[in-house]
């Protein structure tokens, strides 16, 4: 049997191709297989768009992997088993697979579950995570605000409809970054009003990319429909 390839989780940054690390660049160039999250509806993968700045798809095997957006455990297990099998086929041939993901592979990334499932099915596989610049860090830089200084505390929270949990995060931390805030934007604005924090909040969509949008007054976003890769920073 040939040597088993390595599975890499490469953080390719928040959007600006120049924010990729030298290590991620090297591994992409050296890996014969580039795996990426594939959208079902034909929309191009955000991570793939960044990666294609550095690799020629004609010289690599470009492996699009579909990840189901469902809570049905039976469907999830079946589809994840397929994904792991697909990647394992390449690894078992001795090919390194570089799975590219926006931001950082160990922060709310599909790669977290990918590596967990691969370890369960094939514990012999060497799995390596290469850190990347997250949208959290990128947004802070683009807004020109510090996330934490000295003994201050910061929370990174997926925005949900759980008003009590969102309120608790705001009350207990000096700064809070709410990820994927678009789907509950109006609820979050109402909560900020209640706490007198509307002037302390800003919103960034697709930070550092060519499609980046920044709103420094959240009140003007009431009723707006924003994209999936949108976050809110609240800094007291």
Coordinates of C-alpha atoms in Angstrom, one line a residue:
X1 CA 0.0 0.0 0.0
X2 CA 1.3 3.5 -0.9
X3 CA 2.0 6.0 1.8
X4 CA -1.2 7.7 3.0
X5 CA -1.5 11.4 2.1
X6 CA -1.9 14.2 4.6
X7 CA -5.2 16.0 5.0
X8 CA -4.6 19.8 5.4
X9 CA -7.1 22.3 6.7
X10 CA -6.0 25.6 5.2
X11 CA -7.3 28.9 6.4
X12 CA -7.3 31.2 3.4
X13 CA -8.3 34.3 5.2
X14 CA -11.5 36.4 5.2
X15 CA -11.5 37.6 1.6
X16 CA -8.5 39.6 0.6
X17 CA -6.1 37.1 -1.2
X18 CA -3.1 38.9 0.3
X19 CA -4.1 37.8 3.8
X20 CA -3.2 34.2 3.1
X21 CA -0.2 32.9 5.0
X22 CA 3.0 31.8 3.4
X23 CA 2.6 28.3 4.8
X24 CA -0.9 28.0 3.3
X25 CA 0.4 29.2 0.0
X26 CA 3.2 26.6 0.0
X27 CA 0.9 23.7 0.9
X28 CA -1.6 24.7 -1.8
X29 CA 1.1 24.8 -4.4
X30 CA 2.5 21.4 -3.3
X31 CA -0.8 19.5 -2.8
X32 CA -2.1 17.6 -5.9
X33 CA -5.7 17.8 -4.6
X34 CA -7.5 21.0 -3.6
X35 CA -10.8 20.3 -1.8
X36 CA -13.3 23.0 -1.1
X37 CA -16.9 23.5 0.1
X38 CA -19.2 23.4 -3.0
X39 CA -22.5 25.2 -3.1
X40 CA -25.4 23.3 -4.5
X41 CA -27.0 26.3 -6.2
X42 CA -24.1 27.1 -8.5
X43 CA -22.7 30.0 -6.4
X44 CA -18.9 29.8 -6.4
X45 CA -17.2 28.8 -3.2
X46 CA -15.9 31.8 -1.3
X47 CA -12.8 29.9 -0.2
X48 CA -12.2 28.6 -3.7
X49 CA -12.3 32.1 -5.1
X50 CA -9.4 33.1 -2.8
X51 CA -7.4 29.9 -3.5
X52 CA -7.6 30.3 -7.2
X53 CA -5.5 33.4 -6.9
X54 CA -2.6 31.1 -6.2
X55 CA -3.3 27.8 -7.9
X56 CA -4.1 26.9 -11.5
X57 CA -7.2 24.6 -11.5
X58 CA -5.9 22.9 -14.7
X59 CA -2.9 21.6 -12.8
X60 CA -4.7 20.3 -9.8
X61 CA -7.6 18.0 -9.0
X62 CA -10.3 20.4 -7.8
X63 CA -12.5 18.4 -5.4
X64 CA -15.8 20.1 -4.7
X65 CA -17.5 18.7 -1.6
X66 CA -21.1 19.4 -0.8
X67 CA -22.0 19.9 2.8
X68 CA -25.7 19.5 3.6
X69 CA -27.5 22.4 5.3
X70 CA -29.9 20.4 7.4
X71 CA -30.4 19.2 10.9
X72 CA -31.7 15.8 9.9
X73 CA -29.1 13.5 11.6
X74 CA -29.7 10.6 9.2
X75 CA -29.1 12.8 6.1
X76 CA -26.1 14.5 7.8
X77 CA -24.4 11.2 8.6
X78 CA -25.0 9.7 5.1
X79 CA -23.6 12.8 3.4
X80 CA -20.7 13.2 5.7
X81 CA -19.8 9.5 5.2
X82 CA -19.8 10.2 1.4
X83 CA -17.5 13.2 1.8
X84 CA -15.1 11.3 4.0
X85 CA -15.0 8.4 1.6
X86 CA -14.3 10.8 -1.3
X87 CA -11.4 12.4 0.4
X88 CA -10.1 9.1 1.7
X89 CA -9.9 7.8 -1.9
X90 CA -7.3 10.4 -2.6
X91 CA -5.4 10.1 0.6
X92 CA -5.2 6.3 0.3
X93 CA -3.5 6.8 -3.1
X94 CA -0.7 8.8 -1.3
X95 CA -2.1 12.2 -2.4
X96 CA -2.1 15.1 0.0
X97 CA -5.4 16.9 0.1
X98 CA -5.6 20.6 0.9
X99 CA -9.0 21.5 2.2
X100 CA -9.4 25.3 1.9
X101 CA -11.8 27.2 4.1
X102 CA -12.3 30.9 4.6
X103 CA -11.1 32.4 7.8
X104 CA -9.4 30.0 10.2
X105 CA -10.0 26.2 10.0
X106 CA -10.4 25.8 13.8
X107 CA -13.0 28.6 14.3
X108 CA -16.6 27.7 13.2
X109 CA -15.3 25.9 10.2
X110 CA -16.5 23.0 8.2
X111 CA -13.0 21.5 8.5
X112 CA -13.6 20.9 12.2
X113 CA -16.3 18.3 11.5
X114 CA -14.4 17.0 8.5
X115 CA -11.3 16.2 10.6
X116 CA -13.4 14.7 13.3
X117 CA -15.2 12.4 10.9
X118 CA -12.0 11.4 9.2
X119 CA -10.3 10.5 12.5
X120 CA -13.3 8.3 13.3
X121 CA -13.2 6.5 10.0
X122 CA -9.5 6.5 9.3
X123 CA -7.4 7.2 12.5
X124 CA -4.2 6.5 10.6
X125 CA -4.6 9.8 8.5
X126 CA -2.2 12.6 9.4
X127 CA -4.4 15.8 9.8
X128 CA -2.7 19.2 9.9
X129 CA -4.5 22.5 10.5
X130 CA -2.9 25.7 9.2
X131 CA -4.3 28.8 10.9
X132 CA -5.7 31.7 8.9
X133 CA -6.8 35.3 9.5
X134 CA -10.4 35.1 10.7
X135 CA -13.2 37.5 9.8
X136 CA -13.3 38.5 13.5
X137 CA -9.7 39.9 13.3
X138 CA -10.3 41.3 9.8
X139 CA -13.4 43.2 10.8
X140 CA -11.6 44.8 13.8
X141 CA -8.8 46.0 11.5
X142 CA -11.2 47.3 8.9
X143 CA -13.3 49.2 11.5
X144 CA -10.2 50.4 13.3
X145 CA -11.3 49.3 16.7
X146 CA -9.5 47.1 19.2
X147 CA -11.3 43.9 20.2
X148 CA -9.7 43.7 23.7
X149 CA -7.1 45.6 25.6
X150 CA -5.5 44.9 29.0
X151 CA -7.9 42.8 31.2
X152 CA -10.9 43.4 28.9
X153 CA -13.0 40.4 27.8
X154 CA -14.3 39.5 24.3
X155 CA -16.9 37.0 23.2
X156 CA -17.3 35.5 19.8
X157 CA -21.0 34.4 19.5
X158 CA -23.0 32.9 16.7
X159 CA -26.1 35.2 16.5
X160 CA -29.3 33.4 17.2
X161 CA -32.9 34.1 18.1
X162 CA -32.1 33.4 21.8
X163 CA -32.6 36.9 23.0
X164 CA -31.6 36.1 26.6
X165 CA -28.3 34.5 25.5
X166 CA -27.5 37.4 23.2
X167 CA -28.3 39.9 26.0
X168 CA -26.1 37.9 28.5
X169 CA -23.2 38.1 26.1
X170 CA -23.5 41.8 25.7
X171 CA -23.9 42.5 29.4
X172 CA -20.9 40.3 30.5
X173 CA -18.2 41.3 27.9
X174 CA -16.4 44.5 26.9
X175 CA -16.7 43.5 23.2
X176 CA -18.9 41.0 21.4
X177 CA -18.6 39.8 17.8
X178 CA -21.8 38.3 16.6
X179 CA -21.2 36.0 13.6
X180 CA -23.8 35.3 10.9
X181 CA -25.9 38.1 12.2
X182 CA -27.9 38.8 9.0
X183 CA -30.7 36.3 9.8
X184 CA -31.5 37.9 13.1
X185 CA -30.5 41.5 12.4
X186 CA -33.7 43.2 13.4
X187 CA -33.9 41.3 16.7
X188 CA -30.3 42.3 17.4
X189 CA -31.0 46.0 16.7
X190 CA -34.0 45.9 19.0
X191 CA -31.8 44.4 21.7
X192 CA -29.1 47.0 21.2
X193 CA -31.8 49.7 21.6
X194 CA -33.0 48.2 24.8
X195 CA -29.4 48.2 26.2
X196 CA -28.5 51.7 24.8
X197 CA -25.8 50.2 22.7
X198 CA -26.8 51.1 19.1
X199 CA -24.0 53.7 18.9
X200 CA -21.5 51.1 20.0
X201 CA -22.3 48.6 17.2
X202 CA -21.0 48.3 13.6
X203 CA -21.6 45.7 10.9
X204 CA -19.3 44.3 8.3
X205 CA -20.1 42.0 5.4
X206 CA -17.4 40.0 3.5
X207 CA -14.6 41.8 5.4
X208 CA -11.5 42.7 3.3
X209 CA -13.0 41.3 0.0
X210 CA -13.9 43.3 -3.1
X211 CA -17.5 42.9 -2.0
X212 CA -16.9 44.3 1.5
X213 CA -19.6 46.5 3.0
X214 CA -19.3 48.4 6.3
X215 CA -22.1 50.1 8.3
X216 CA -21.1 52.2 11.2
X217 CA -24.7 53.1 12.1
X218 CA -26.7 49.9 12.7
X219 CA -30.0 51.8 13.0
X220 CA -30.0 52.3 9.2
X221 CA -30.0 48.5 8.7
X222 CA -33.5 47.9 10.2
X223 CA -35.3 45.7 7.7
X224 CA -32.2 45.2 5.6
X225 CA -31.4 41.8 4.0
X226 CA -27.7 41.2 4.2
X227 CA -25.5 38.3 3.0
X228 CA -24.5 35.2 5.0
X229 CA -20.9 36.3 5.7
X230 CA -22.0 39.3 7.8
X231 CA -20.9 40.0 11.4
X232 CA -21.6 42.6 14.0
X233 CA -19.0 44.1 16.4
X234 CA -20.3 45.7 19.6
X235 CA -17.5 47.5 21.5
X236 CA -18.6 49.2 24.8

